[in-house]
Amino acid sequence: LNRRCLASHTDAGSSVEEMEFSWDEYLEDTGATAAPHGSFKHVDTSLQNGFAPGMKLEVAVKSDQNTYWVATIITTCGQLLLLRYDGYGEDRKADFWCDIMTADLHPIGWCEQNKKILKVPEGIKDRIPDQEEFLQRVLKGACSAPANLLEGLHRGKNPLDLIAPGSRLELQNVRDSLEAWIVTVVENVGGRLKLRYEGLDDSDKFDQWLFYLDPFLHQVGWAAQHGYSLQPPLAIKSLKSEADWQEILKKVKEEEEESSVPTDLFKDKPVIGVHSFSEGMKLEAVDPMAPFVISPATVLKVYNEKYFMIEIDDLRPERTTSQSYICHVNSAGIFPVQWSLKNGLHLSPPPGYPGQDFDWADYLKQCGAEAAPQSCFPSLTSSDHGFKENMKLEAVNPVDPEEVCIATVTKLKDSYLWLQLEGSKKPVPDCIVSVESMNIFPVGWCETNGYQLRPPRKAIVNKQKKIAVVQPEKQILSSRTVHDGLKNQELNSSDSVVINGKYCCPKIYFNHRCFSGPYLNKGRIAELPQSVGPGNCVLVLKEVLTLLINAAYKPSRVLRELQLDEEAAWHGHGETLKAKYKGKSYRATVEVVRTADRVADFCRKTCIKLECCPNLFGPQMVLDKCSENCSVLTKTKYTHYYGKRKNKRIGRPPGGHSNLEVAMKKPNKRRKRRKHFFVHKKKRSSTSVDNTPAGSPQVSEKKSLSSSPTQSELSHSLAQERDKRKRKLRTFSFSDDENKPPSPKDMKMEVAEKLQLDSNPLEWSVADVVRFLKSTDCAPLARIFLDQEIDGQALLLLTLPTVQECMDLKLGPAIKLCHHIERVKLAFYQQFAN
């Protein structure tokens, strides 16, 4: 990933301020959303590597490298394949990733040809009693992975990577006639090619930018195969003699083999159908070179059943040039007569038309022409494209194709977008583009492909910054320097988010039928898109997590569950996510993985963290029945004590304050509300409030009214214990499994209800407190303690009034709970206070 900077010069002209555009900050500041990745079909297609789910191949067995077995491709991701040995059925636990470049992979039939052994792996040996019969059955009608993608020079390469600088293609002339000329690839940016006419050498005056799937771009030899002549366009023909052009053609043919690209590279190009236009027909059209207005146009010439030429009408007698270009039946920007009127749009009258009130009936009569019938425009059918007004994306500036700008959808009509471009060198009106245009891209496309995105004129500075992490109650938790590491540093090849310079994350599916757990709203989950991606791992996973947060009953609660524990080791990349709940904004750092081989495990672990089905989202689509059999689960056990009450938070003051004199009262309401709040999750440091950064809001809190034990005694005891322990290992230690019951060694309960503890309750974590409660007859209340993050210090502060008020408990259950709390306090004084 390349860091792209905008130089902002001062009046003196000597100092330069380095600025960096951040999509995240920009979307937050504008309150806009990014257009969904799935709306850009051409980008989706460019990420395909030639392998497809369902293809089969022969793979070396890990436990015995001398034997092989048939495996099926589950999903693809750049040069990575997710495979499953045949025989495992729907069991995904044995799925494994492998790298095409390094793994021992072969097409079906390779073992037989090379006298290698096909042998059932040990894990499924008992499922396949007859190997020969099994292979005959699973390989009948099976599609083998292409041999050329597993062997030779093209092995492991994304087909798109084969269009390297120096490669040659043929480009149809879209202005003059149905001729073509050789073009050389100067640059390949994620499939967007900078092309130079052959023979112009280093001159870039006539260079063009086209996406490789453009219907007018072909492999060398296309013109000869389809009966078109190879002629340089009129714009450059006069630059050389006819003999020079013929010499250039001869040279191209001699070098054809070394500069050609694979023919199957264009297999995903849109198929051009048969049109029904006739010469002289009138229509409405947008000039692709200046797509800002809709104008009357005429079918000037019909070449054949596929191609015709239209001209933008111009009635001025003194005109010297015409705006004409080649079209086909699926060309964008051509409409039937009256389309603008029916959609409430302005139709720009032809230059030289008398008056401003253009009327099609009068105009057709005046020209003696007929309107092209509706049947000539099949591409106008509206589709579920996913774009909405005010969405953001990246788009090519039609006036300067070198520029890719931030774009905002300002209007939608049928399958067309009106885009406002920001940051262009010269301001341009709103552009009219098709939703299937290959000149629009998802947010982050430029950054991922190392290309300069034109930032807005007031760029957002993204520098290191000190962030105060606060609770909704505005309590100060901690401060830390936040680095945007992924964007500001070069990544090693081992942990790069891209493979061969391309996206690497597979599609992430939302399996709506799966159990959504206690935190996520089933109805909102059902409204999520079926999938996100593929794309850059960090960007895709961040989008997935953001969608999940927004689909929660309490977005801030899910954000806290996902938050990265600062004491844990970072194995991925820290991304800042946001949530809004009850008018307040929350922010937290969440760890996401960078590489595709870790995506499946990341999704599964995140699902488990949110207590939903492990298949709720991930790179696998659940079709009929979930492998986890999650349909039998119910939310009752999760929501009985969690979802029914609007509890007040009472946990230990966040940030791990060692001063227990801090109590649990809401902050002063007159305090100015901060714009953003940050969520703190299970942090246990000994940093006091005084360590907050300068200028951070301080916590105003009363002393607790606890009567037994006294606050001063607890504070003194805690100070002594803190000096003693120095992070020593606890003797009273539980595993991370909060459902595991305490062992007899951990806790001894005598008949007289006297409690004997093996560790100081001041050192208990939230999980320790939860397990203690689960060993009592107040076990059903453990969920509240977990939700409120009440650790040992907070437990010792609880009194009957506090419990009743903050936990919303009736007197009976509150007394029963306080009985156990008093037993812990008594044991604390007898065993540890002195």
Tab-separated table of C-alpha atoms in Angstrom, residues 330-496:
chain	number	residue	atom	x	y	z
A	330	ASN	CA	-25.814	-2.378	-24.729
A	331	SER	CA	-23.972	0.925	-24.970
A	332	ALA	CA	-24.536	3.184	-21.971
A	333	GLY	CA	-25.991	6.653	-22.404
A	334	ILE	CA	-28.533	6.068	-25.185
A	335	PHE	CA	-32.240	6.476	-24.450
A	336	PRO	CA	-35.545	6.467	-26.314
A	337	VAL	CA	-37.277	9.703	-27.248
A	338	GLN	CA	-39.139	11.278	-24.269
A	339	TRP	CA	-37.035	9.358	-21.693
A	340	SER	CA	-35.852	12.606	-20.095
A	341	LEU	CA	-39.398	13.983	-19.892
A	342	LYS	CA	-40.739	10.791	-18.301
A	343	ASN	CA	-37.993	10.870	-15.669
A	344	GLY	CA	-38.283	14.567	-14.889
A	345	LEU	CA	-34.907	15.394	-16.396
A	346	HIS	CA	-33.750	18.292	-18.554
A	347	LEU	CA	-33.134	17.584	-22.231
A	348	SER	CA	-30.609	19.999	-23.698
A	349	PRO	CA	-31.913	21.320	-27.072
A	350	PRO	CA	-29.547	20.932	-30.059
A	351	PRO	CA	-27.272	23.931	-30.624
A	352	GLY	CA	-29.020	26.205	-33.108
A	353	TYR	CA	-32.520	25.072	-32.089
A	354	PRO	CA	-34.925	28.033	-32.085
A	355	GLY	CA	-36.182	28.702	-28.570
A	356	GLN	CA	-35.638	26.881	-25.290
A	357	ASP	CA	-38.871	24.877	-25.121
A	358	PHE	CA	-37.840	21.759	-26.985
A	359	ASP	CA	-40.702	19.557	-28.202
A	360	TRP	CA	-39.962	16.121	-29.627
A	361	ALA	CA	-43.123	15.923	-31.746
A	362	ASP	CA	-42.350	19.198	-33.511
A	363	TYR	CA	-38.683	18.305	-33.848
A	364	LEU	CA	-39.382	14.901	-35.449
A	365	LYS	CA	-41.830	16.524	-37.858
A	366	GLN	CA	-39.344	19.254	-38.661
A	367	CYS	CA	-36.568	16.678	-39.349
A	368	GLY	CA	-38.853	14.220	-41.116
A	369	ALA	CA	-37.476	11.460	-38.912
A	370	GLU	CA	-38.874	8.674	-36.763
A	371	ALA	CA	-38.094	7.922	-33.145
A	372	ALA	CA	-36.216	4.718	-32.312
A	373	PRO	CA	-38.772	2.352	-30.726
A	374	GLN	CA	-38.555	1.297	-27.080
A	375	SER	CA	-37.539	-2.248	-28.129
A	376	CYS	CA	-34.174	-0.876	-29.280
A	377	PHE	CA	-33.156	-0.159	-25.645
A	378	PRO	CA	-33.053	-3.396	-23.632
A	379	SER	CA	-30.373	-2.124	-21.225
A	380	LEU	CA	-32.751	0.368	-19.610
A	381	THR	CA	-34.396	-2.275	-17.454
A	382	SER	CA	-33.858	-1.305	-13.831
A	383	SER	CA	-31.760	-3.668	-11.742
A	384	ASP	CA	-31.066	-4.091	-8.033
A	385	HIS	CA	-27.715	-2.340	-8.175
A	386	GLY	CA	-27.384	-1.290	-4.531
A	387	PHE	CA	-26.594	2.396	-5.160
A	388	LYS	CA	-28.450	5.085	-3.214
A	389	GLU	CA	-28.329	8.852	-3.119
A	390	ASN	CA	-25.462	10.410	-1.112
A	391	MET	CA	-23.376	7.230	-1.281
A	392	LYS	CA	-19.668	7.713	-1.881
A	393	LEU	CA	-17.420	5.949	-4.385
A	394	GLU	CA	-14.394	6.601	-6.580
A	395	ALA	CA	-14.893	7.632	-10.206
A	396	VAL	CA	-12.851	8.561	-13.265
A	397	ASN	CA	-12.997	12.188	-14.352
A	398	PRO	CA	-14.278	12.024	-17.964
A	399	VAL	CA	-12.523	15.292	-18.821
A	400	ASP	CA	-9.166	14.051	-17.469
A	401	PRO	CA	-9.086	10.220	-17.322
A	402	GLU	CA	-5.797	10.347	-15.409
A	403	GLU	CA	-7.813	11.556	-12.425
A	404	VAL	CA	-9.804	9.285	-10.152
A	405	CYS	CA	-11.886	11.414	-7.803
A	406	ILE	CA	-14.139	11.075	-4.798
A	407	ALA	CA	-17.690	10.898	-6.122
A	408	THR	CA	-21.105	11.391	-4.525
A	409	VAL	CA	-24.321	9.946	-5.957
A	410	THR	CA	-26.597	12.968	-6.307
A	411	LYS	CA	-29.403	11.377	-8.345
A	412	LEU	CA	-30.601	7.966	-9.600
A	413	LYS	CA	-32.842	7.245	-12.572
A	414	ASP	CA	-33.396	3.680	-13.775
A	415	SER	CA	-29.886	2.216	-14.084
A	416	TYR	CA	-28.075	5.575	-14.230
A	417	LEU	CA	-26.237	7.624	-11.634
A	418	TRP	CA	-25.507	11.322	-11.444
A	419	LEU	CA	-22.111	11.764	-9.790
A	420	GLN	CA	-20.623	14.884	-8.261
A	421	LEU	CA	-16.823	14.727	-8.450
A	422	GLU	CA	-14.725	16.317	-5.719
A	423	GLY	CA	-11.140	17.472	-5.854
A	424	SER	CA	-10.712	17.509	-9.640
A	425	LYS	CA	-8.157	19.992	-10.949
A	426	LYS	CA	-10.896	21.713	-12.948
A	427	PRO	CA	-14.461	21.624	-11.575
A	428	VAL	CA	-16.875	19.618	-13.728
A	429	PRO	CA	-20.682	19.340	-13.701
A	430	ASP	CA	-22.400	16.198	-12.393
A	431	CYS	CA	-21.481	13.215	-14.591
A	432	ILE	CA	-24.076	10.771	-15.932
A	433	VAL	CA	-22.854	7.156	-15.756
A	434	SER	CA	-24.401	3.718	-15.943
A	435	VAL	CA	-24.458	1.580	-12.791
A	436	GLU	CA	-22.441	-0.921	-14.847
A	437	SER	CA	-19.836	1.622	-15.897
A	438	MET	CA	-16.250	0.425	-15.728
A	439	ASN	CA	-15.109	3.906	-14.740
A	440	ILE	CA	-16.508	3.732	-11.204
A	441	PHE	CA	-14.913	1.890	-8.281
A	442	PRO	CA	-15.600	1.120	-4.617
A	443	VAL	CA	-14.210	3.181	-1.760
A	444	GLY	CA	-10.574	2.200	-1.146
A	445	TRP	CA	-9.915	0.893	-4.659
A	446	CYS	CA	-7.241	3.486	-5.440
A	447	GLU	CA	-5.434	2.964	-2.152
A	448	THR	CA	-5.401	-0.806	-2.541
A	449	ASN	CA	-4.023	-0.558	-6.069
A	450	GLY	CA	-1.463	2.109	-5.218
A	451	TYR	CA	-3.034	4.833	-7.359
A	452	GLN	CA	-3.476	8.508	-6.530
A	453	LEU	CA	-7.023	9.364	-5.471
A	454	ARG	CA	-7.839	13.031	-5.851
A	455	PRO	CA	-8.728	14.138	-2.302
A	456	PRO	CA	-11.247	16.880	-1.572
A	457	ARG	CA	-9.860	20.373	-1.590
A	458	LYS	CA	-10.031	20.497	2.200
A	459	ALA	CA	-8.156	17.293	2.853
A	460	ILE	CA	-8.520	15.616	6.215
A	461	VAL	CA	-5.216	15.439	8.043
A	462	ASN	CA	-4.587	11.985	9.454
A	463	LYS	CA	-1.794	12.333	12.017
A	464	GLN	CA	-0.808	10.565	15.196
A	465	LYS	CA	-3.181	11.646	17.903
A	466	LYS	CA	-3.764	11.112	21.578
A	467	ILE	CA	-7.201	9.709	22.180
A	468	ALA	CA	-9.016	9.708	25.498
A	469	VAL	CA	-10.951	6.495	25.872
A	470	VAL	CA	-14.191	7.178	27.716
A	471	GLN	CA	-17.396	5.442	28.783
A	472	PRO	CA	-20.866	6.711	27.899
A	473	GLU	CA	-20.861	8.236	31.415
A	474	LYS	CA	-17.834	10.307	30.327
A	475	GLN	CA	-15.509	8.596	32.770
A	476	ILE	CA	-11.864	8.667	31.756
A	477	LEU	CA	-10.507	5.209	31.109
A	478	SER	CA	-7.083	5.501	29.525
A	479	SER	CA	-5.104	7.247	26.834
A	480	ARG	CA	-2.955	5.796	24.096
A	481	THR	CA	-1.303	6.908	20.881
A	482	VAL	CA	-3.225	5.647	17.892
A	483	HIS	CA	-1.223	4.881	14.779
A	484	ASP	CA	-2.778	4.282	11.411
A	485	GLY	CA	-0.154	1.649	10.799
A	486	LEU	CA	-1.591	-0.031	7.749
A	487	LYS	CA	-1.830	3.172	5.780
A	488	ASN	CA	1.429	4.766	6.885
A	489	GLN	CA	3.939	1.961	6.563
A	490	GLU	CA	5.184	-0.518	4.016
A	491	LEU	CA	4.151	-4.057	4.952
A	492	ASN	CA	6.406	-7.068	4.737
A	493	SER	CA	5.449	-9.680	2.157
A	494	SER	CA	4.612	-12.085	4.961
A	495	ASP	CA	1.861	-9.941	6.401
A	496	SER	CA	0.782	-7.883	3.400
